[in-house]
PDB file of C-alpha atoms in Angstrom:
ATOM      1  CA  MET A   1      17.584 188.428 252.479  1.00 48.00           C
ATOM      2  CA  ASP A   2      18.666 187.488 248.916  1.00 51.00           C
ATOM      3  CA  GLN A   3      20.076 184.172 250.072  1.00 60.00           C
ATOM      4  CA  HIS A   4      16.528 182.782 250.535  1.00 62.00           C
ATOM      5  CA  LEU A   5      15.447 183.467 246.943  1.00 57.00           C
ATOM      6  CA  PRO A   6      15.977 180.796 244.256  1.00 54.00           C
ATOM      7  CA  THR A   7      18.221 181.505 241.281  1.00 60.00           C
ATOM      8  CA  ALA A   8      16.625 182.797 238.075  1.00 60.00           C
ATOM      9  CA  ALA A   9      17.322 179.535 236.216  1.00 60.00           C
ATOM     10  CA  ALA A  10      15.483 177.503 238.854  1.00 65.00           C
ATOM     11  CA  VAL A  11      12.324 179.665 238.790  1.00 71.00           C
ATOM     12  CA  THR A  12       9.464 179.054 236.380  1.00 77.00           C
ATOM     13  CA  VAL A  13       5.934 180.401 235.964  1.00 79.00           C
ATOM     14  CA  VAL A  14       3.154 177.861 236.607  1.00 79.00           C
ATOM     15  CA  GLN A  15      -0.632 178.123 236.406  1.00 84.00           C
ATOM     16  CA  LEU A  16      -2.482 177.101 239.550  1.00 83.00           C
ATOM     17  CA  PRO A  17      -5.770 175.133 239.451  1.00 85.00           C
ATOM     18  CA  ASP A  18      -7.737 178.324 240.164  1.00 90.00           C
ATOM     19  CA  GLY A  19      -6.304 179.941 236.992  1.00 86.00           C
ATOM     20  CA  THR A  20      -3.798 182.357 238.595  1.00 88.00           C
ATOM     21  CA  TYR A  21      -0.111 182.347 237.748  1.00 84.00           C
ATOM     22  CA  THR A  22       2.737 182.183 240.221  1.00 83.00           C
ATOM     23  CA  TYR A  23       6.462 181.618 240.358  1.00 79.00           C
ATOM     24  CA  ALA A  24       7.628 178.168 241.413  1.00 77.00           C
ATOM     25  CA  ASP A  25      11.021 176.713 242.186  1.00 73.00           C
ATOM     26  CA  THR A  26      11.574 173.880 239.663  1.00 69.00           C
ATOM     27  CA  GLY A  27      13.630 171.965 242.189  1.00 70.00           C
ATOM     28  CA  HIS A  28      10.498 171.492 244.314  1.00 70.00           C
ATOM     29  CA  LEU A  29       8.041 170.681 241.497  1.00 66.00           C
ATOM     30  CA  PRO A  30       6.890 167.073 241.130  1.00 70.00           C
ATOM     31  CA  ALA A  31       8.277 165.183 238.168  1.00 71.00           C
ATOM     32  CA  PRO A  32       5.966 165.246 235.139  1.00 72.00           C
ATOM     33  CA  GLN A  33       3.806 162.183 234.724  1.00 76.00           C
ATOM     34  CA  VAL A  34       4.951 160.291 231.638  1.00 78.00           C
ATOM     35  CA  ALA A  35       2.823 157.489 230.253  1.00 78.00           C
ATOM     36  CA  PRO A  36       4.686 154.185 230.072  1.00 80.00           C
ATOM     37  CA  GLN A  37       6.140 153.497 226.672  1.00 81.00           C
ATOM     38  CA  GLN A  38       4.193 150.901 224.739  1.00 81.00           C
ATOM     39  CA  ILE A  39       6.314 148.345 222.927  1.00 79.00           C
ATOM     40  CA  VAL A  40       4.667 146.466 220.086  1.00 79.00           C
ATOM     41  CA  GLN A  41       6.407 143.245 219.212  1.00 74.00           C
ATOM     42  CA  HIS A  42       5.553 141.256 216.119  1.00 73.00           C
ATOM     43  CA  ILE A  43       6.524 137.605 216.392  1.00 72.00           C
ATOM     44  CA  HIS A  44       6.566 135.801 213.084  1.00 70.00           C
ATOM     45  CA  GLN A  45       6.794 132.048 212.887  1.00 67.00           C
ATOM     46  CA  ALA A  46       7.877 130.194 209.795  1.00 56.00           C
ATOM     47  CA  ALA A  47       5.496 127.754 208.209  1.00 59.00           C
ATOM     48  CA  PRO A  48       6.307 124.144 209.191  1.00 60.00           C
ATOM     49  CA  ASP A  49       7.603 123.260 205.744  1.00 62.00           C
ATOM     50  CA  ARG A  50       9.986 126.252 205.627  1.00 64.00           C
ATOM     51  CA  THR A  51      11.519 126.050 209.098  1.00 62.00           C
ATOM     52  CA  VAL A  52      14.290 123.669 208.063  1.00 63.00           C
ATOM     53  CA  GLN A  53      15.169 125.788 205.048  1.00 61.00           C
ATOM     54  CA  ARG A  54      15.367 128.958 207.142  1.00 61.00           C
ATOM     55  CA  MET A  55      17.585 127.220 209.679  1.00 63.00           C
ATOM     56  CA  ALA A  56      19.761 125.957 206.840  1.00 60.00           C
ATOM     57  CA  LEU A  57      20.126 129.463 205.407  1.00 61.00           C
ATOM     58  CA  GLY A  58      20.952 130.786 208.859  1.00 61.00           C
ATOM     59  CA  THR A  59      23.778 128.292 209.292  1.00 62.00           C
ATOM     60  CA  GLY A  60      25.362 129.176 205.971  1.00 62.00           C
ATOM     61  CA  VAL A  61      24.226 126.280 203.811  1.00 63.00           C
ATOM     62  CA  GLY A  62      24.146 127.257 200.164  1.00 67.00           C
ATOM     63  CA  ALA A  63      21.062 128.061 198.150  1.00 68.00           C
ATOM     64  CA  GLY A  64      21.462 124.847 196.128  1.00 72.00           C
ATOM     65  CA  ALA A  65      21.030 122.686 199.211  1.00 71.00           C
ATOM     66  CA  VAL A  66      18.014 124.698 200.298  1.00 70.00           C
ATOM     67  CA  SER A  67      16.350 124.487 196.895  1.00 75.00           C
ATOM     68  CA  ALA A  68      17.062 120.749 196.769  1.00 76.00           C
ATOM     69  CA  SER A  69      15.393 120.263 200.155  1.00 74.00           C
ATOM     70  CA  VAL A  70      12.404 122.331 199.034  1.00 76.00           C
ATOM     71  CA  TYR A  71      12.075 120.232 195.869  1.00 79.00           C
ATOM     72  CA  PHE A  72      13.002 116.751 197.100  1.00 82.00           C
ATOM     73  CA  GLY A  73      11.529 116.965 200.630  1.00 80.00           C
ATOM     74  CA  PRO A  74       7.869 116.654 199.625  1.00 84.00           C
ATOM     75  CA  MET A  75       8.832 114.159 196.914  1.00 86.00           C
ATOM     76  CA  LEU A  76      10.506 111.937 199.522  1.00 86.00           C
ATOM     77  CA  VAL A  77       7.444 112.110 201.783  1.00 88.00           C
ATOM     78  CA  ALA A  78       5.199 111.125 198.863  1.00 89.00           C
ATOM     79  CA  ALA A  79       7.449 108.186 197.944  1.00 90.00           C
ATOM     80  CA  ILE A  80       7.555 106.844 201.511  1.00 92.00           C
ATOM     81  CA  THR A  81       3.773 107.191 201.825  1.00 92.00           C
ATOM     82  CA  SER A  82       3.287 105.363 198.547  1.00 92.00           C
ATOM     83  CA  MET A  83       5.513 102.499 199.732  1.00 94.00           C
ATOM     84  CA  ALA A  84       3.602 102.237 203.014  1.00 94.00           C
ATOM     85  CA  VAL A  85       0.268 102.043 201.196  1.00 94.00           C
ATOM     86  CA  SER A  86       1.639  99.372 198.837  1.00 94.00           C
ATOM     87  CA  LEU A  87       2.882  97.280 201.764  1.00 95.00           C
ATOM     88  CA  ALA A  88      -0.485  97.599 203.504  1.00 96.00           C
ATOM     89  CA  VAL A  89      -2.286  96.359 200.382  1.00 96.00           C
ATOM     90  CA  VAL A  90       0.125  93.410 200.057  1.00 96.00           C
ATOM     91  CA  ALA A  91      -0.427  92.501 203.730  1.00 96.00           C
ATOM     92  CA  LEU A  92      -4.199  92.620 203.228  1.00 96.00           C
ATOM     93  CA  VAL A  93      -3.953  90.341 200.164  1.00 96.00           C
ATOM     94  CA  VAL A  94      -1.810  87.822 202.108  1.00 94.00           C
ATOM     95  CA  VAL A  95      -4.333  87.752 204.973  1.00 93.00           C
ATOM     96  CA  VAL A  96      -7.282  87.231 202.614  1.00 93.00           C
ATOM     97  CA  ILE A  97      -5.503  84.440 200.709  1.00 90.00           C
ATOM     98  CA  GLY A  98      -4.540  82.697 203.969  1.00 85.00           C
ATOM     99  CA  TRP A  99      -8.065  82.938 205.347  1.00 86.00           C
ATOM    100  CA  THR A 100      -9.508  81.638 202.054  1.00 85.00           C
ATOM    101  CA  THR A 101      -7.064  78.719 201.963  1.00 82.00           C
ATOM    102  CA  VAL A 102      -7.868  77.673 205.536  1.00 77.00           C
ATOM    103  CA  THR A 103     -11.608  77.883 204.873  1.00 79.00           C
ATOM    104  CA  VAL A 104     -11.375  75.812 201.671  1.00 78.00           C
ATOM    105  CA  VAL A 105      -9.175  73.146 203.269  1.00 73.00           C
ATOM    106  CA  ARG A 106     -11.531  72.774 206.242  1.00 74.00           C
ATOM    107  CA  SER A 107     -14.580  72.413 204.047  1.00 77.00           C
ATOM    108  CA  VAL A 108     -13.027  70.025 201.489  1.00 75.00           C
ATOM    109  CA  ALA A 109     -10.909  67.866 203.817  1.00 70.00           C
ATOM    110  CA  GLY A 110     -13.677  65.562 205.069  1.00 71.00           C
ATOM    111  CA  THR A 111     -12.781  62.665 207.398  1.00 74.00           C
ATOM    112  CA  ASP A 112      -9.106  62.651 206.451  1.00 72.00           C
ATOM    113  CA  GLY A 113      -8.830  66.316 207.351  1.00 69.00           C
ATOM    114  CA  GLU A 114     -10.497  65.742 210.688  1.00 70.00           C
ATOM    115  CA  ALA A 115      -8.136  62.849 211.483  1.00 72.00           C
ATOM    116  CA  ALA A 116      -5.144  65.010 210.547  1.00 69.00           C
ATOM    117  CA  ALA A 117      -6.401  67.829 212.761  1.00 67.00           C
ATOM    118  CA  LYS A 118      -6.844  65.387 215.698  1.00 70.00           C
ATOM    119  CA  SER A 119      -3.340  63.996 215.288  1.00 71.00           C
ATOM    120  CA  LEU A 120      -1.926  67.535 215.207  1.00 65.00           C
ATOM    121  CA  ARG A 121      -3.858  68.467 218.340  1.00 67.00           C
ATOM    122  CA  ARG A 122      -2.405  65.475 220.242  1.00 68.00           C
ATOM    123  CA  ARG A 123       1.144  66.572 219.533  1.00 62.00           C
TER     124      ARG A 123
END
């Protein structure tokens, strides 16, 4: 008759829903319900102007090169922008001077200008 009883280590006292206590075989108890573990991940992204410097530090480039890129990078962008604006202003001046010259020549040329324009159109 003792072979049907569980061992003392496998027996535990549990409280039933009606409030009474009883012995239960732990081998036949359901596994406890564990809430899933919540993993909080913080993803940080470097600012656009620092990404290159962080990559440079990660690859082993010295601090001098990184500080030079931090200092000279924006300066280079400003210089290139300044050159582009200067070229745009020069192009605008050339267009205005050309348009003015053509307008003046057409208005001053008279009959000789018209004859020259006709001869150029024939060719």
